[in-house]
mmCIF file of C-alpha atoms in Angstrom:
data_model
loop_
_atom_site.group_PDB
_atom_site.id
_atom_site.type_symbol
_atom_site.label_atom_id
_atom_site.label_comp_id
_atom_site.label_asym_id
_atom_site.label_seq_id
_atom_site.Cartn_x
_atom_site.Cartn_y
_atom_site.Cartn_z
ATOM 1 C CA UNK W 1 -0.065 -0.003 0.249
ATOM 2 C CA UNK W 2 1.153 3.870 -1.067
ATOM 3 C CA UNK W 3 1.921 5.979 1.895
ATOM 4 C CA UNK W 4 -1.068 6.343 4.149
ATOM 5 C CA UNK W 5 -1.774 8.470 7.267
ATOM 6 C CA UNK W 6 -2.243 8.039 10.459
ATOM 7 C CA UNK W 7 -6.061 10.210 9.710
ATOM 8 C CA UNK W 8 -6.563 7.158 7.252
ATOM 9 C CA UNK W 9 -5.298 4.620 8.728
ATOM 10 C CA UNK W 10 -7.901 5.392 12.137
ATOM 11 C CA UNK W 11 -10.569 5.529 9.679
ATOM 12 C CA UNK W 12 -9.947 2.634 7.470
ATOM 13 C CA UNK W 13 -10.154 0.937 11.135
ATOM 14 C CA UNK W 14 -13.616 2.411 12.011
ATOM 15 C CA UNK W 15 -14.533 1.632 8.368
ATOM 16 C CA UNK W 16 -13.869 -2.085 9.104
ATOM 17 C CA UNK W 17 -15.171 -2.406 12.713
ATOM 18 C CA UNK W 18 -18.656 -0.488 12.954
ATOM 19 C CA UNK W 19 -21.099 -1.102 9.866
ATOM 20 C CA UNK W 20 -22.199 -4.694 10.825
ATOM 21 C CA UNK W 21 -21.524 -4.497 14.180
ATOM 22 C CA UNK W 22 -24.060 -1.835 14.213
ATOM 23 C CA UNK W 23 -26.317 -4.238 12.269
ATOM 24 C CA UNK W 24 -25.453 -6.979 14.189
ATOM 25 C CA UNK W 25 -26.303 -6.014 17.606
ATOM 26 C CA UNK W 26 -27.979 -9.145 18.535
ATOM 27 C CA UNK W 27 -26.309 -10.658 21.228
ATOM 28 C CA UNK W 28 -28.655 -7.781 23.432
ATOM 29 C CA UNK W 29 -30.266 -11.151 24.747
ATOM 30 C CA UNK W 30 -27.251 -12.241 26.557
ATOM 31 C CA UNK W 31 -25.805 -9.697 28.676
ATOM 32 C CA UNK W 32 -28.956 -7.665 28.175
ATOM 33 C CA UNK W 33 -28.489 -3.648 29.921
ATOM 34 C CA UNK W 34 -24.830 -4.497 30.128
ATOM 35 C CA UNK W 35 -24.008 -5.319 26.702
ATOM 36 C CA UNK W 36 -22.107 -2.024 26.063
ATOM 37 C CA UNK W 37 -19.465 -3.659 28.448
ATOM 38 C CA UNK W 38 -18.915 -7.116 26.427
ATOM 39 C CA UNK W 39 -17.673 -4.220 23.522
ATOM 40 C CA UNK W 40 -15.482 -2.678 26.151
ATOM 41 C CA UNK W 41 -13.956 -6.066 27.451
ATOM 42 C CA UNK W 42 -13.848 -7.342 23.825
ATOM 43 C CA UNK W 43 -11.812 -4.408 22.906
ATOM 44 C CA UNK W 44 -9.393 -4.592 26.008
ATOM 45 C CA UNK W 45 -8.584 -8.159 25.023
ATOM 46 C CA UNK W 46 -8.149 -7.170 21.228
ATOM 47 C CA UNK W 47 -5.366 -4.065 22.368
ATOM 48 C CA UNK W 48 -2.993 -6.718 23.885
ATOM 49 C CA UNK W 49 -3.606 -8.501 19.742
ATOM 50 C CA UNK W 50 -2.978 -5.315 18.354
ATOM 51 C CA UNK W 51 0.368 -4.659 20.491
ATOM 52 C CA UNK W 52 1.586 -8.619 19.723
ATOM 53 C CA UNK W 53 1.147 -8.107 15.721
ATOM 54 C CA UNK W 54 2.188 -4.407 15.657
ATOM 55 C CA UNK W 55 5.310 -5.250 17.397
ATOM 56 C CA UNK W 56 5.915 -8.461 14.989
ATOM 57 C CA UNK W 57 5.525 -6.282 12.079
ATOM 58 C CA UNK W 58 7.937 -3.589 13.129
ATOM 59 C CA UNK W 59 10.496 -6.372 13.451
ATOM 60 C CA UNK W 60 10.426 -6.390 9.512
ATOM 61 C CA UNK W 61 11.020 -2.978 8.291
ATOM 62 C CA UNK W 62 8.695 -1.876 5.436
ATOM 63 C CA UNK W 63 6.973 -4.689 5.009
ATOM 64 C CA UNK W 64 3.320 -6.204 6.198
ATOM 65 C CA UNK W 65 2.490 -9.030 7.835
ATOM 66 C CA UNK W 66 1.697 -10.873 4.739
ATOM 67 C CA UNK W 67 4.899 -9.993 3.432
ATOM 68 C CA UNK W 68 7.042 -10.250 6.414
ATOM 69 C CA UNK W 69 5.431 -14.314 6.511
ATOM 70 C CA UNK W 70 5.979 -15.341 3.166
ATOM 71 C CA UNK W 71 9.956 -13.491 3.361
ATOM 72 C CA UNK W 72 10.592 -15.472 6.660
ATOM 73 C CA UNK W 73 8.840 -18.626 6.457
ATOM 74 C CA UNK W 74 8.092 -19.329 2.413
ATOM 75 C CA UNK W 75 6.444 -22.551 3.290
ATOM 76 C CA UNK W 76 4.747 -22.048 6.331
ATOM 77 C CA UNK W 77 4.410 -18.648 6.178
ATOM 78 C CA UNK W 78 2.025 -19.211 2.609
ATOM 79 C CA UNK W 79 -0.446 -21.853 3.955
ATOM 80 C CA UNK W 80 -0.901 -19.141 7.127
ATOM 81 C CA UNK W 81 -1.427 -16.261 4.706
ATOM 82 C CA UNK W 82 -3.393 -18.737 2.406
ATOM 83 C CA UNK W 83 -6.220 -19.380 6.151
ATOM 84 C CA UNK W 84 -6.367 -15.998 6.629
ATOM 85 C CA UNK W 85 -7.168 -15.388 2.766
ATOM 86 C CA UNK W 86 -9.716 -17.698 3.370
ATOM 87 C CA UNK W 87 -10.768 -16.253 6.862
ATOM 88 C CA UNK W 88 -11.514 -12.907 5.120
ATOM 89 C CA UNK W 89 -13.086 -14.520 1.904
ATOM 90 C CA UNK W 90 -15.868 -15.905 4.055
ATOM 91 C CA UNK W 91 -16.032 -12.639 6.267
ATOM 92 C CA UNK W 92 -16.625 -11.316 3.032
ATOM 93 C CA UNK W 93 -19.139 -14.201 2.216
ATOM 94 C CA UNK W 94 -21.376 -13.465 5.144
ATOM 95 C CA UNK W 95 -21.216 -9.609 4.944
ATOM 96 C CA UNK W 96 -22.450 -10.092 0.970
ATOM 97 C CA UNK W 97 -25.224 -12.570 2.657
ATOM 98 C CA UNK W 98 -26.664 -10.084 5.358
ATOM 99 C CA UNK W 99 -26.472 -7.363 3.123
ATOM 100 C CA UNK W 100 -28.814 -8.878 0.630
ATOM 101 C CA UNK W 101 -31.051 -9.839 3.028
ATOM 102 C CA UNK W 102 -30.788 -7.271 4.576
ATOM 103 C CA UNK W 103 -31.754 -5.166 1.153
ATOM 104 C CA UNK W 104 -34.623 -7.782 0.188
ATOM 105 C CA UNK W 105 -36.397 -7.501 3.842
ATOM 106 C CA UNK W 106 -36.070 -3.536 4.116
ATOM 107 C CA UNK W 107 -35.555 -2.005 1.301
ATOM 108 C CA UNK W 108 -35.914 -3.766 -2.281
ATOM 109 C CA UNK W 109 -38.761 -6.764 -1.412
ATOM 110 C CA UNK W 110 -39.917 -7.489 -5.184
ATOM 111 C CA UNK W 111 -36.287 -7.705 -6.173
ATOM 112 C CA UNK W 112 -34.754 -11.125 -7.176
ATOM 113 C CA UNK W 113 -31.759 -11.930 -4.980
ATOM 114 C CA UNK W 114 -29.797 -12.363 -8.084
ATOM 115 C CA UNK W 115 -29.814 -9.039 -8.899
ATOM 116 C CA UNK W 116 -29.336 -7.315 -5.691
ATOM 117 C CA UNK W 117 -26.028 -9.894 -4.803
ATOM 118 C CA UNK W 118 -24.723 -9.000 -8.396
ATOM 119 C CA UNK W 119 -25.057 -5.534 -7.864
ATOM 120 C CA UNK W 120 -23.870 -5.024 -4.566
ATOM 121 C CA UNK W 121 -20.743 -7.469 -5.615
ATOM 122 C CA UNK W 122 -20.696 -5.316 -8.782
ATOM 123 C CA UNK W 123 -20.113 -2.223 -6.950
ATOM 124 C CA UNK W 124 -17.424 -3.759 -4.551
ATOM 125 C CA UNK W 125 -15.074 -5.319 -7.052
ATOM 126 C CA UNK W 126 -14.820 -1.681 -9.097
ATOM 127 C CA UNK W 127 -14.073 -0.421 -5.286
ATOM 128 C CA UNK W 128 -10.702 -3.096 -5.363
ATOM 129 C CA UNK W 129 -10.361 -2.373 -8.894
ATOM 130 C CA UNK W 130 -9.775 1.348 -8.044
ATOM 131 C CA UNK W 131 -6.632 0.286 -5.565
ATOM 132 C CA UNK W 132 -6.378 1.312 -2.165
ATOM 133 C CA UNK W 133 -5.943 4.858 -2.998
ATOM 134 C CA UNK W 134 -10.030 4.402 -3.774
ATOM 135 C CA UNK W 135 -10.896 2.807 -1.236
ATOM 136 C CA UNK W 136 -8.547 4.785 1.487
ATOM 137 C CA UNK W 137 -9.775 7.892 0.119
ATOM 138 C CA UNK W 138 -13.738 6.597 0.128
ATOM 139 C CA UNK W 139 -13.062 6.073 3.746
ATOM 140 C CA UNK W 140 -12.061 9.387 4.497
ATOM 141 C CA UNK W 141 -15.425 10.361 2.943
ATOM 142 C CA UNK W 142 -17.422 8.351 4.511
ATOM 143 C CA UNK W 143 -16.569 7.626 7.672
ATOM 144 C CA UNK W 144 -16.794 11.380 9.230
ATOM 145 C CA UNK W 145 -20.028 11.272 7.723
ATOM 146 C CA UNK W 146 -21.231 8.364 9.430
ATOM 147 C CA UNK W 147 -19.712 9.080 12.588
ATOM 148 C CA UNK W 148 -21.429 12.964 12.326
ATOM 149 C CA UNK W 149 -24.845 10.788 11.343
ATOM 150 C CA UNK W 150 -24.506 8.451 14.599
ATOM 151 C CA UNK W 151 -23.914 12.028 16.942
ATOM 152 C CA UNK W 152 -26.774 13.497 15.142
ATOM 153 C CA UNK W 153 -29.008 10.505 16.261
ATOM 154 C CA UNK W 154 -27.620 10.666 19.373
ATOM 155 C CA UNK W 155 -29.183 14.310 19.849
ATOM 156 C CA UNK W 156 -32.461 13.525 17.970
ATOM 157 C CA UNK W 157 -33.236 10.499 20.007
ATOM 158 C CA UNK W 158 -31.911 11.940 23.353
ATOM 159 C CA UNK W 159 -35.515 13.279 24.561
ATOM 160 C CA UNK W 160 -36.847 9.514 23.835
ATOM 161 C CA UNK W 161 -34.280 8.137 26.399
ATOM 162 C CA UNK W 162 -35.579 6.053 29.578
ATOM 163 C CA UNK W 163 -33.349 5.289 31.483
ATOM 164 C CA UNK W 164 -35.324 2.643 33.563
ATOM 165 C CA UNK W 165 -34.354 0.382 30.592
ATOM 166 C CA UNK W 166 -31.016 0.103 32.079
ATOM 167 C CA UNK W 167 -32.411 -0.879 35.598
ATOM 168 C CA UNK W 168 -31.195 -2.747 37.125
ATOM 169 C CA UNK W 169 -27.731 -0.850 36.701
ATOM 170 C CA UNK W 170 -25.516 -2.512 39.062
ATOM 171 C CA UNK W 171 -27.181 -5.924 39.130
ATOM 172 C CA UNK W 172 -24.142 -7.628 36.725
ATOM 173 C CA UNK W 173 -24.935 -10.959 35.178
ATOM 174 C CA UNK W 174 -21.514 -11.862 35.353
ATOM 175 C CA UNK W 175 -22.403 -15.639 32.776
ATOM 176 C CA UNK W 176 -24.174 -13.186 30.545
ATOM 177 C CA UNK W 177 -22.055 -10.568 29.869
ATOM 178 C CA UNK W 178 -18.969 -12.990 29.790
ATOM 179 C CA UNK W 179 -20.924 -14.757 27.048
ATOM 180 C CA UNK W 180 -22.165 -11.648 24.743
ATOM 181 C CA UNK W 181 -18.088 -10.839 25.311
ATOM 182 C CA UNK W 182 -17.479 -14.191 23.915
ATOM 183 C CA UNK W 183 -20.275 -13.549 21.329
ATOM 184 C CA UNK W 184 -18.924 -10.114 20.129
ATOM 185 C CA UNK W 185 -14.959 -11.159 20.047
ATOM 186 C CA UNK W 186 -14.953 -12.397 16.150
ATOM 187 C CA UNK W 187 -16.742 -8.606 15.336
ATOM 188 C CA UNK W 188 -14.502 -6.347 17.256
ATOM 189 C CA UNK W 189 -11.186 -8.524 16.333
ATOM 190 C CA UNK W 190 -11.857 -7.714 12.498
ATOM 191 C CA UNK W 191 -9.958 -4.647 13.509
ATOM 192 C CA UNK W 192 -6.506 -7.028 12.790
ATOM 193 C CA UNK W 193 -6.897 -6.962 9.517
ATOM 194 C CA UNK W 194 -4.918 -3.783 9.446
ATOM 195 C CA UNK W 195 -1.111 -4.756 10.006
ATOM 196 C CA UNK W 196 -1.312 -6.755 7.123
ATOM 197 C CA UNK W 197 -2.206 -4.525 4.423
ATOM 198 C CA UNK W 198 -0.041 -1.561 5.819
ATOM 199 C CA UNK W 199 3.271 -1.698 5.923
ATOM 200 C CA UNK W 200 4.772 -1.303 9.140
ATOM 201 C CA UNK W 201 7.394 2.022 8.278
ATOM 202 C CA UNK W 202 3.484 3.505 7.784
ATOM 203 C CA UNK W 203 1.874 3.313 11.631
ATOM 204 C CA UNK W 204 2.843 2.761 15.189
ATOM 205 C CA UNK W 205 0.948 0.745 17.767
ATOM 206 C CA UNK W 206 -1.447 3.736 18.720
ATOM 207 C CA UNK W 207 -3.245 4.155 15.418
ATOM 208 C CA UNK W 208 -4.793 0.852 14.959
ATOM 209 C CA UNK W 209 -5.206 1.752 18.630
ATOM 210 C CA UNK W 210 -6.631 4.875 18.324
ATOM 211 C CA UNK W 211 -8.799 2.616 15.343
ATOM 212 C CA UNK W 212 -10.151 0.515 18.003
ATOM 213 C CA UNK W 213 -10.844 2.418 20.747
ATOM 214 C CA UNK W 214 -12.871 4.740 18.390
ATOM 215 C CA UNK W 215 -14.710 2.111 16.672
ATOM 216 C CA UNK W 216 -15.580 0.795 20.258
ATOM 217 C CA UNK W 217 -16.939 3.708 21.821
ATOM 218 C CA UNK W 218 -19.003 4.559 18.713
ATOM 219 C CA UNK W 219 -20.623 0.807 19.025
ATOM 220 C CA UNK W 220 -21.606 1.367 22.467
ATOM 221 C CA UNK W 221 -22.873 4.795 21.742
ATOM 222 C CA UNK W 222 -24.844 2.399 19.449
ATOM 223 C CA UNK W 223 -25.586 -0.085 22.011
ATOM 224 C CA UNK W 224 -26.765 2.919 24.878
ATOM 225 C CA UNK W 225 -28.910 4.120 22.636
ATOM 226 C CA UNK W 226 -30.645 1.342 21.450
ATOM 227 C CA UNK W 227 -31.343 -0.128 25.184
ATOM 228 C CA UNK W 228 -32.533 3.686 26.702
ATOM 229 C CA UNK W 229 -34.716 4.048 23.637
ATOM 230 C CA UNK W 230 -36.299 0.622 22.954
ATOM 231 C CA UNK W 231 -35.273 -1.467 25.752
ATOM 232 C CA UNK W 232 -34.054 -4.609 26.106
ATOM 233 C CA UNK W 233 -36.977 -7.170 25.532
ATOM 234 C CA UNK W 234 -37.797 -5.507 22.477
ATOM 235 C CA UNK W 235 -34.276 -4.848 20.943
ATOM 236 C CA UNK W 236 -33.233 -8.529 21.635
ATOM 237 C CA UNK W 237 -36.274 -9.708 19.545
ATOM 238 C CA UNK W 238 -35.870 -7.509 16.801
ATOM 239 C CA UNK W 239 -33.817 -8.978 13.534
ATOM 240 C CA UNK W 240 -32.509 -5.723 12.541
ATOM 241 C CA UNK W 241 -32.678 -3.370 15.860
ATOM 242 C CA UNK W 242 -30.211 -0.637 14.923
ATOM 243 C CA UNK W 243 -32.749 0.036 11.879
ATOM 244 C CA UNK W 244 -35.548 0.282 14.258
ATOM 245 C CA UNK W 245 -33.743 2.568 16.092
ATOM 246 C CA UNK W 246 -33.243 5.055 13.238
ATOM 247 C CA UNK W 247 -36.932 4.737 12.342
ATOM 248 C CA UNK W 248 -37.333 5.820 15.815
ATOM 249 C CA UNK W 249 -35.826 9.423 14.588
ATOM 250 C CA UNK W 250 -39.174 11.884 13.815
ATOM 251 C CA UNK W 251 -37.480 15.485 12.954
ATOM 252 C CA UNK W 252 -40.761 16.770 11.278
ATOM 253 C CA UNK W 253 -44.263 15.449 9.695
ATOM 254 C CA UNK W 254 -42.870 16.121 6.816
ATOM 255 C CA UNK W 255 -39.671 13.829 7.103
ATOM 256 C CA UNK W 256 -40.984 10.795 9.012
ATOM 257 C CA UNK W 257 -38.883 8.288 6.613
ATOM 258 C CA UNK W 258 -35.671 10.158 8.168
ATOM 259 C CA UNK W 259 -34.210 6.524 8.126
ATOM 260 C CA UNK W 260 -34.182 6.279 4.279
ATOM 261 C CA UNK W 261 -31.431 9.488 4.765
ATOM 262 C CA UNK W 262 -29.455 7.817 7.489
ATOM 263 C CA UNK W 263 -29.789 4.233 5.458
ATOM 264 C CA UNK W 264 -28.473 6.061 2.051
ATOM 265 C CA UNK W 265 -25.876 7.187 4.509
ATOM 266 C CA UNK W 266 -25.388 3.538 6.122
ATOM 267 C CA UNK W 267 -24.863 1.559 2.875
ATOM 268 C CA UNK W 268 -22.334 2.836 0.917
ATOM 269 C CA UNK W 269 -20.310 2.631 4.677
ATOM 270 C CA UNK W 270 -20.892 -1.005 4.276
ATOM 271 C CA UNK W 271 -20.094 -1.440 0.650
ATOM 272 C CA UNK W 272 -16.933 0.116 1.448
ATOM 273 C CA UNK W 273 -16.290 -2.394 4.349
ATOM 274 C CA UNK W 274 -16.787 -5.230 1.974
ATOM 275 C CA UNK W 275 -14.378 -3.515 -0.631
ATOM 276 C CA UNK W 276 -11.815 -3.964 2.694
ATOM 277 C CA UNK W 277 -12.687 -7.391 2.423
ATOM 278 C CA UNK W 278 -12.310 -8.189 -1.165
ATOM 279 C CA UNK W 279 -9.117 -6.375 -1.079
ATOM 280 C CA UNK W 280 -7.378 -7.993 1.891
ATOM 281 C CA UNK W 281 -7.661 -11.547 0.040
ATOM 282 C CA UNK W 282 -6.569 -9.722 -3.606
ATOM 283 C CA UNK W 283 -3.817 -8.335 -1.657
ATOM 284 C CA UNK W 284 -3.231 -11.510 0.021
ATOM 285 C CA UNK W 285 -3.140 -13.381 -2.983
ATOM 286 C CA UNK W 286 -0.658 -11.295 -5.138
ATOM 287 C CA UNK W 287 1.591 -11.258 -2.021
ATOM 288 C CA UNK W 288 1.319 -15.330 -1.970
ATOM 289 C CA UNK W 289 1.534 -15.862 -5.796
ATOM 290 C CA UNK W 290 3.395 -13.079 -7.178
ATOM 291 C CA UNK W 291 3.186 -13.420 -10.286
ATOM 292 C CA UNK W 292 -0.655 -12.924 -10.072
ATOM 293 C CA UNK W 293 -2.192 -9.525 -10.209
ATOM 294 C CA UNK W 294 -4.303 -8.742 -7.315
ATOM 295 C CA UNK W 295 -6.411 -6.222 -9.859
ATOM 296 C CA UNK W 296 -7.352 -8.730 -11.769
ATOM 297 C CA UNK W 297 -8.469 -11.059 -8.871
ATOM 298 C CA UNK W 298 -11.148 -8.624 -7.703
ATOM 299 C CA UNK W 299 -13.368 -9.903 -10.531
ATOM 300 C CA UNK W 300 -12.951 -13.426 -9.919
ATOM 301 C CA UNK W 301 -12.861 -13.847 -5.839
ATOM 302 C CA UNK W 302 -16.037 -11.217 -5.589
ATOM 303 C CA UNK W 303 -17.662 -13.365 -8.146
ATOM 304 C CA UNK W 304 -16.868 -16.659 -5.728
ATOM 305 C CA UNK W 305 -17.981 -14.714 -2.548
ATOM 306 C CA UNK W 306 -21.486 -14.507 -4.035
ATOM 307 C CA UNK W 307 -21.856 -18.083 -5.327
ATOM 308 C CA UNK W 308 -20.555 -18.877 -1.962
ATOM 309 C CA UNK W 309 -22.847 -16.563 0.421
ATOM 310 C CA UNK W 310 -26.114 -18.073 -1.388
ATOM 311 C CA UNK W 311 -24.483 -21.427 -0.742
ATOM 312 C CA UNK W 312 -22.630 -21.070 2.647
ATOM 313 C CA UNK W 313 -26.281 -20.591 4.863
ATOM 314 C CA UNK W 314 -29.596 -22.207 4.317
ATOM 315 C CA UNK W 315 -31.164 -18.831 5.937
ATOM 316 C CA UNK W 316 -31.047 -16.371 7.792
ATOM 317 C CA UNK W 317 -31.650 -17.997 11.363
ATOM 318 C CA UNK W 318 -29.121 -21.019 10.514
ATOM 319 C CA UNK W 319 -26.614 -17.631 10.074
ATOM 320 C CA UNK W 320 -27.499 -16.060 12.975
ATOM 321 C CA UNK W 321 -26.761 -19.364 14.958
ATOM 322 C CA UNK W 322 -23.822 -20.107 13.257
ATOM 323 C CA UNK W 323 -22.453 -16.962 15.032
ATOM 324 C CA UNK W 324 -21.933 -18.822 18.075
ATOM 325 C CA UNK W 325 -19.997 -21.222 16.593
ATOM 326 C CA UNK W 326 -18.304 -18.827 14.196
ATOM 327 C CA UNK W 327 -16.646 -17.026 17.212
ATOM 328 C CA UNK W 328 -14.671 -20.497 18.049
ATOM 329 C CA UNK W 329 -12.923 -20.185 14.403
ATOM 330 C CA UNK W 330 -12.376 -16.170 14.647
ATOM 331 C CA UNK W 331 -10.542 -16.584 17.991
ATOM 332 C CA UNK W 332 -8.560 -18.950 16.286
ATOM 333 C CA UNK W 333 -7.606 -16.433 13.760
ATOM 334 C CA UNK W 334 -7.802 -13.280 16.235
ATOM 335 C CA UNK W 335 -6.180 -14.453 18.534
ATOM 336 C CA UNK W 336 -4.201 -17.873 18.335
ATOM 337 C CA UNK W 337 -2.886 -17.706 15.466
ATOM 338 C CA UNK W 338 -1.845 -13.388 16.006
ATOM 339 C CA UNK W 339 0.170 -15.002 19.654
ATOM 340 C CA UNK W 340 2.374 -17.634 17.254
ATOM 341 C CA UNK W 341 2.639 -15.302 14.609
ATOM 342 C CA UNK W 342 4.488 -12.991 18.096
ATOM 343 C CA UNK W 343 6.064 -15.142 19.186
ATOM 344 C CA UNK W 344 7.799 -17.438 16.203
ATOM 345 C CA UNK W 345 8.059 -14.184 13.526
ATOM 346 C CA UNK W 346 11.194 -13.006 13.949
ATOM 347 C CA UNK W 347 14.258 -11.791 11.338
ATOM 348 C CA UNK W 348 16.611 -14.402 10.073
ATOM 349 C CA UNK W 349 19.447 -14.075 11.990
ATOM 350 C CA UNK W 350 22.668 -13.025 9.415
ATOM 351 C CA UNK W 351 25.334 -15.816 9.407
ATOM 352 C CA UNK W 352 28.516 -14.643 10.537
ATOM 353 C CA UNK W 353 31.730 -14.573 8.008
ATOM 354 C CA UNK W 354 33.957 -15.928 10.026
ATOM 355 C CA UNK M 1 -32.425 -22.632 -12.652
ATOM 356 C CA UNK M 2 -31.464 -22.389 -16.290
ATOM 357 C CA UNK M 3 -32.501 -18.704 -16.878
ATOM 358 C CA UNK M 4 -30.639 -17.583 -13.407
ATOM 359 C CA UNK M 5 -27.692 -19.891 -14.352
ATOM 360 C CA UNK M 6 -27.864 -18.080 -17.858
ATOM 361 C CA UNK M 7 -27.590 -14.720 -15.880
ATOM 362 C CA UNK M 8 -24.168 -15.552 -14.368
ATOM 363 C CA UNK M 9 -22.785 -17.253 -17.348
ATOM 364 C CA UNK M 10 -23.569 -13.924 -19.437
ATOM 365 C CA UNK M 11 -21.792 -11.910 -15.990
ATOM 366 C CA UNK M 12 -18.356 -13.926 -16.686
ATOM 367 C CA UNK M 13 -18.561 -13.998 -20.133
ATOM 368 C CA UNK M 14 -18.535 -10.275 -20.162
ATOM 369 C CA UNK M 15 -16.011 -9.495 -17.258
ATOM 370 C CA UNK M 16 -14.008 -11.530 -19.386
ATOM 371 C CA UNK M 17 -14.399 -10.204 -22.098
ATOM 372 C CA UNK M 18 -13.879 -6.421 -20.706
ATOM 373 C CA UNK M 19 -10.577 -7.906 -18.465
ATOM 374 C CA UNK M 20 -8.774 -10.331 -21.597
ATOM 375 C CA UNK M 21 -7.140 -7.474 -22.924
ATOM 376 C CA UNK M 22 -5.171 -7.315 -19.424
ATOM 377 C CA UNK M 23 -5.430 -10.218 -18.645
ATOM 378 C CA UNK M 24 -3.649 -11.274 -21.982
ATOM 379 C CA UNK M 25 -0.528 -9.437 -20.761
ATOM 380 C CA UNK M 26 -0.510 -10.817 -17.923
ATOM 381 C CA UNK M 27 1.756 -14.432 -16.865
ATOM 382 C CA UNK M 28 -0.225 -17.183 -17.806
ATOM 383 C CA UNK M 29 -0.993 -17.926 -13.592
ATOM 384 C CA UNK M 30 -3.574 -15.089 -13.739
ATOM 385 C CA UNK M 31 -5.407 -16.436 -16.873
ATOM 386 C CA UNK M 32 -5.869 -20.080 -15.610
ATOM 387 C CA UNK M 33 -6.920 -18.541 -11.775
ATOM 388 C CA UNK M 34 -9.446 -16.007 -13.189
ATOM 389 C CA UNK M 35 -10.692 -18.866 -15.004
ATOM 390 C CA UNK M 36 -10.736 -21.697 -12.232
ATOM 391 C CA UNK M 37 -12.672 -19.582 -9.851
ATOM 392 C CA UNK M 38 -15.204 -18.416 -12.612
ATOM 393 C CA UNK M 39 -15.851 -21.741 -13.233
ATOM 394 C CA UNK M 40 -15.980 -22.798 -9.057
ATOM 395 C CA UNK M 41 -18.253 -20.057 -9.116
ATOM 396 C CA UNK M 42 -20.716 -21.075 -11.202
ATOM 397 C CA UNK M 43 -20.416 -24.877 -10.100
ATOM 398 C CA UNK M 44 -21.381 -23.614 -6.358
ATOM 399 C CA UNK M 45 -24.165 -21.917 -7.696
ATOM 400 C CA UNK M 46 -25.375 -24.270 -10.421
ATOM 401 C CA UNK M 47 -25.401 -27.142 -7.315
ATOM 402 C CA UNK M 48 -27.138 -24.797 -4.708
ATOM 403 C CA UNK M 49 -29.942 -24.096 -6.995
ATOM 404 C CA UNK M 50 -30.376 -27.890 -8.622
ATOM 405 C CA UNK M 51 -30.228 -29.697 -5.208
ATOM 406 C CA UNK M 52 -32.865 -28.476 -2.388
ATOM 407 C CA UNK M 53 -31.091 -31.430 0.355
ATOM 408 C CA UNK M 54 -27.758 -29.753 -0.209
ATOM 409 C CA UNK M 55 -25.010 -29.701 2.098
ATOM 410 C CA UNK M 56 -24.714 -26.054 3.871
ATOM 411 C CA UNK M 57 -20.848 -25.979 4.897
ATOM 412 C CA UNK M 58 -21.725 -23.728 7.805
ATOM 413 C CA UNK M 59 -24.465 -26.072 9.653
ATOM 414 C CA UNK M 60 -21.974 -29.003 9.117
ATOM 415 C CA UNK M 61 -19.029 -27.191 10.525
ATOM 416 C CA UNK M 62 -21.800 -25.919 13.692
ATOM 417 C CA UNK M 63 -22.108 -29.331 14.184
ATOM 418 C CA UNK M 64 -18.881 -30.215 14.770
ATOM 419 C CA UNK M 65 -17.733 -27.146 16.150
ATOM 420 C CA UNK M 66 -21.049 -26.935 18.939
ATOM 421 C CA UNK M 67 -19.675 -29.443 21.524
ATOM 422 C CA UNK M 68 -16.727 -27.390 22.187
ATOM 423 C CA UNK M 69 -19.125 -23.915 22.887
ATOM 424 C CA UNK M 70 -18.469 -22.769 25.884
ATOM 425 C CA UNK M 71 -21.938 -21.307 25.781
ATOM 426 C CA UNK M 72 -25.192 -22.970 24.666
#
């Protein structure tokens, strides 16, 4: 990736963390009114993982983690790299399915799924074909807009806050919070993508850390708004609780469907998020197989994710149910392998001349 | 099923038509990988449409992992 500034790294991380977490605040049924603690606990855990990954990356000057893995361990490094490609391909596939389901349920119920899917994936492929500059520029535009929109929501919904929804505040269900933390680990852990695509010379540990902290605080803000406005008993039964939260906003009689304006901001945000997943897969493939052009692989991999998105999940309910098992797989990629990388990935010692 | 598969085939042909000029100049690995991925996508898509009781990978993996999940 070309030279990238601190602000761009922070926004890239936020764009990759925020959109689907907002859409997936369904684990509210486990931790109830203390759901915000689950995101904070997950963020604290990933501060450590990010530190380990950035330390590992710093051992190899001017290289990102994909490059350092391949250059240090040509065979095992490629194996681990391919595993990560599969991991990010699955994330792209799942996100595509979530978006297709969401679009068909909320926005375009009469449009065939193939049209919706192909339009989404075509947009994502075109963003990736524009290269990292396009991705970063789009993040720089949409990131601040969506952050401002979240604060706007806070102001507009402030009058509807019911503090009674947070009660009993001091009676914390520890097993419930533990289960909630386990379930949100996978989504918060997506931040580990940053050291894989950004060269170690371009960032310091604090850059992805800021990204993680700001992204988590924004999610906590959304979760608190959700609990305070809608309440746990209703929110835990909703398919898209954040969407229902936005529908609560009524500026005046003439702007009754304010949700459409916010969805029009959030939808491009989610497309950029999916483009980042596709970019990571294409970029990783290019590093694993140097003769391959990452840009030319965007369309075939995008089409593969389109086919897999229909095949991987039986229906939306099964997809939600799989989140409980997905936490295990995500933990391997987001915690266990990074610990292994931290312990093993060191530069080769140069042999003595004499 | 045929009509949906035809839409996908048309998309693949269109992408190849647009990309072929660039793909031709790149090493042959690019063409092989791209074409293999297109065929794989088409195969998965048709398999998914053709059979009602097809195996869903996440359901299958979920059954295996469920035993070790710390929370039910």
